[in-house]
XYZ file of C-alpha atoms in Angstrom:
218
model
C 53.029 -38.271 -37.016
C 52.179 -34.733 -38.153
C 50.363 -34.515 -41.487
C 51.878 -32.243 -44.183
C 50.766 -28.658 -43.675
C 49.596 -29.373 -40.122
C 52.585 -28.412 -38.042
C 52.278 -26.636 -34.703
C 51.647 -23.266 -36.360
C 48.837 -24.508 -38.584
C 46.045 -23.404 -36.272
C 47.334 -19.859 -36.154
C 47.701 -19.756 -39.950
C 44.258 -21.173 -40.731
C 42.268 -18.506 -38.931
C 43.193 -15.363 -40.949
C 41.954 -16.867 -44.268
C 38.658 -17.552 -42.525
C 38.433 -13.927 -41.540
C 39.274 -12.864 -45.101
C 36.498 -15.027 -46.561
C 34.138 -13.636 -43.926
C 34.935 -10.046 -44.834
C 35.444 -10.593 -48.569
C 38.834 -8.840 -48.410
C 41.030 -9.898 -51.325
C 38.902 -13.024 -51.807
C 35.249 -13.711 -52.513
C 32.877 -13.416 -49.551
C 32.264 -17.096 -48.844
C 30.815 -18.134 -45.449
C 31.187 -21.843 -46.296
C 34.887 -21.433 -47.130
C 35.355 -19.324 -44.006
C 33.754 -22.083 -41.921
C 36.097 -24.652 -43.476
C 39.104 -22.518 -42.506
C 37.804 -22.117 -38.957
C 37.190 -25.862 -38.740
C 40.811 -26.663 -39.659
C 42.019 -24.239 -36.991
C 39.499 -25.460 -34.417
C 40.549 -29.072 -34.874
C 44.087 -27.992 -33.996
C 42.920 -26.393 -30.736
C 42.518 -22.707 -31.694
C 39.986 -21.578 -29.087
C 38.692 -18.524 -30.967
C 38.093 -20.724 -34.021
C 36.274 -23.233 -31.812
C 34.088 -20.463 -30.417
C 33.428 -19.082 -33.892
C 32.367 -22.517 -35.109
C 29.935 -22.713 -32.207
C 28.440 -19.399 -33.317
C 28.240 -20.599 -36.929
C 26.516 -23.876 -36.125
C 24.121 -21.986 -33.887
C 23.230 -19.394 -36.536
C 23.734 -21.379 -39.760
C 26.482 -19.141 -41.171
C 28.335 -21.189 -43.785
C 27.142 -24.461 -42.203
C 23.740 -26.031 -41.505
C 22.164 -25.081 -38.175
C 23.182 -27.819 -35.741
C 22.707 -27.293 -31.999
C 24.688 -30.457 -31.165
C 27.723 -29.257 -33.131
C 27.348 -25.744 -31.709
C 27.442 -27.121 -28.167
C 30.395 -29.371 -29.051
C 32.550 -26.479 -30.262
C 31.479 -24.141 -27.471
C 32.515 -26.860 -25.011
C 35.894 -27.253 -26.700
C 36.564 -23.529 -26.276
C 35.034 -23.505 -22.772
C 37.406 -26.240 -21.646
C 40.241 -23.820 -22.479
C 38.744 -21.391 -19.914
C 37.272 -19.030 -22.514
C 34.528 -17.280 -20.528
C 32.250 -16.311 -23.481
C 32.223 -19.976 -24.558
C 31.492 -21.131 -20.998
C 28.531 -18.771 -20.961
C 27.245 -20.116 -24.285
C 27.504 -23.707 -23.051
C 25.199 -22.670 -20.223
C 22.829 -20.929 -22.656
C 22.566 -23.949 -24.970
C 22.124 -26.379 -22.090
C 19.267 -24.232 -20.795
C 17.746 -24.046 -24.250
C 17.689 -27.844 -24.348
C 14.699 -28.781 -22.217
C 16.211 -32.209 -21.436
C 19.551 -30.915 -20.072
C 20.486 -30.848 -16.400
C 19.898 -27.261 -15.142
C 22.654 -27.749 -12.540
C 25.190 -28.269 -15.335
C 24.161 -24.985 -16.957
C 24.642 -23.213 -13.635
C 28.122 -24.714 -13.246
C 29.157 -23.303 -16.626
C 27.622 -19.916 -15.844
C 29.566 -19.887 -12.576
C 32.881 -20.595 -14.307
C 32.254 -17.790 -16.798
C 31.002 -15.439 -14.075
C 34.108 -16.022 -11.973
C 36.104 -15.152 -15.099
C 34.434 -11.725 -15.156
C 31.970 -12.334 -18.022
C 29.066 -9.925 -17.427
C 26.346 -11.851 -19.356
C 27.168 -14.969 -17.313
C 27.141 -12.963 -14.087
C 23.699 -11.638 -14.989
C 22.477 -15.134 -15.949
C 23.721 -16.498 -12.623
C 21.945 -13.684 -10.783
C 18.722 -14.656 -12.552
C 19.144 -18.287 -11.505
C 19.532 -17.377 -7.830
C 16.678 -14.894 -8.139
C 14.274 -17.443 -9.621
C 15.559 -20.670 -7.988
C 16.309 -22.201 -11.387
C 19.022 -24.854 -11.056
C 19.983 -23.546 -7.591
C 18.230 -22.792 -4.306
C 16.726 -19.292 -4.220
C 19.242 -16.903 -2.669
C 18.566 -13.174 -3.001
C 21.928 -12.224 -1.472
C 23.740 -14.285 -4.117
C 21.429 -12.898 -6.814
C 22.254 -9.352 -5.767
C 25.987 -10.144 -5.700
C 26.033 -11.424 -9.276
C 23.722 -8.709 -10.585
C 26.032 -6.136 -9.007
C 29.105 -7.761 -10.583
C 27.459 -7.576 -14.015
C 26.166 -4.040 -13.375
C 29.652 -2.781 -12.554
C 30.776 -4.167 -15.911
C 28.108 -2.149 -17.709
C 25.318 -4.722 -18.111
C 22.221 -2.518 -18.429
C 19.577 -5.037 -17.306
C 21.726 -5.950 -14.323
C 21.811 -2.271 -13.356
C 18.017 -2.226 -13.423
C 17.808 -5.329 -11.223
C 20.353 -3.911 -8.765
C 18.322 -0.707 -8.596
C 15.103 -2.598 -7.887
C 16.749 -4.673 -5.150
C 18.269 -1.576 -3.544
C 14.868 0.102 -3.620
C 13.064 -2.852 -2.023
C 15.807 -4.104 0.283
C 15.818 -7.546 -1.323
C 19.181 -9.287 -0.989
C 20.793 -6.077 0.288
C 20.070 -3.179 2.644
C 17.293 -0.876 1.413
C 18.882 2.256 -0.046
C 16.689 4.446 -2.285
C 19.609 6.794 -2.988
C 21.752 3.945 -4.305
C 18.719 2.636 -6.195
C 18.327 5.998 -7.910
C 21.830 5.829 -9.369
C 21.438 2.327 -10.770
C 17.932 2.912 -12.116
C 18.909 6.199 -13.750
C 21.804 4.437 -15.456
C 19.489 1.643 -16.654
C 16.948 4.191 -17.905
C 19.682 6.060 -19.798
C 20.611 2.748 -21.460
C 17.002 2.274 -22.590
C 16.055 -0.664 -20.359
C 12.244 -1.023 -20.578
C 10.495 -0.074 -17.348
C 13.544 1.517 -15.729
C 12.345 5.100 -16.164
C 8.892 4.354 -14.784
C 10.312 2.462 -11.809
C 12.727 5.331 -11.134
C 9.814 7.773 -10.951
C 8.079 5.565 -8.386
C 11.239 5.398 -6.266
C 11.620 9.186 -6.371
C 7.946 9.686 -5.434
C 8.455 7.610 -2.270
C 11.699 9.243 -1.166
C 11.961 11.186 2.057
C 13.168 14.780 1.746
C 16.560 13.858 3.183
C 16.979 11.015 0.664
C 16.198 13.311 -2.267
C 18.698 15.838 -0.917
C 21.349 13.104 -0.889
C 20.511 12.291 -4.513
C 20.929 15.959 -5.440
C 24.220 16.020 -3.565
C 25.525 13.039 -5.517
C 24.365 14.494 -8.814
C 26.179 17.730 -7.961
C 29.367 15.831 -7.165
C 29.093 13.841 -10.394
C 28.656 17.056 -12.384
């Protein structure tokens, strides 16, 4: 039996008041009231409300900090195939020193396959460092490259380094230059210095190819 005020559309109606209390638009700014609105929507299956509750329990916005509740609500949203929530389940499982690292990797993989760049980068790190999976530089490069193509700056740096060293992919200083320059432009620490070292070791023909590409890009 459906409780009064909790018909099928309730979840969709509960979320906007939460946003209003968050922003203080037309009502008082009240994180606790916003959290209560999100909770009502989350209990009815609204995945964005579930994800928001995870964020709130993680940060203590309108509710006490509670890692168990944060993981619970992230999982609820993750089970609806919401990639950002799947990524956060992996993050919280890793943060918990007692959790199974293989489970974190499984959640990262689901989010990565859904195109979520932070999860793709996290999965690349796991293959790179043999954390929760067997070390596999080819797989690490694949996931770094997926994240890099989606604009993840640190992934671009890692792709550049692997192209420069030939780790997990064919050595290609020209390709490395492009990725490292992009990472340096985004302010990734160490990218500019590493780029200079790559340039210093380039053969004349490789530097000419870089200049050619820069000319084409211009």
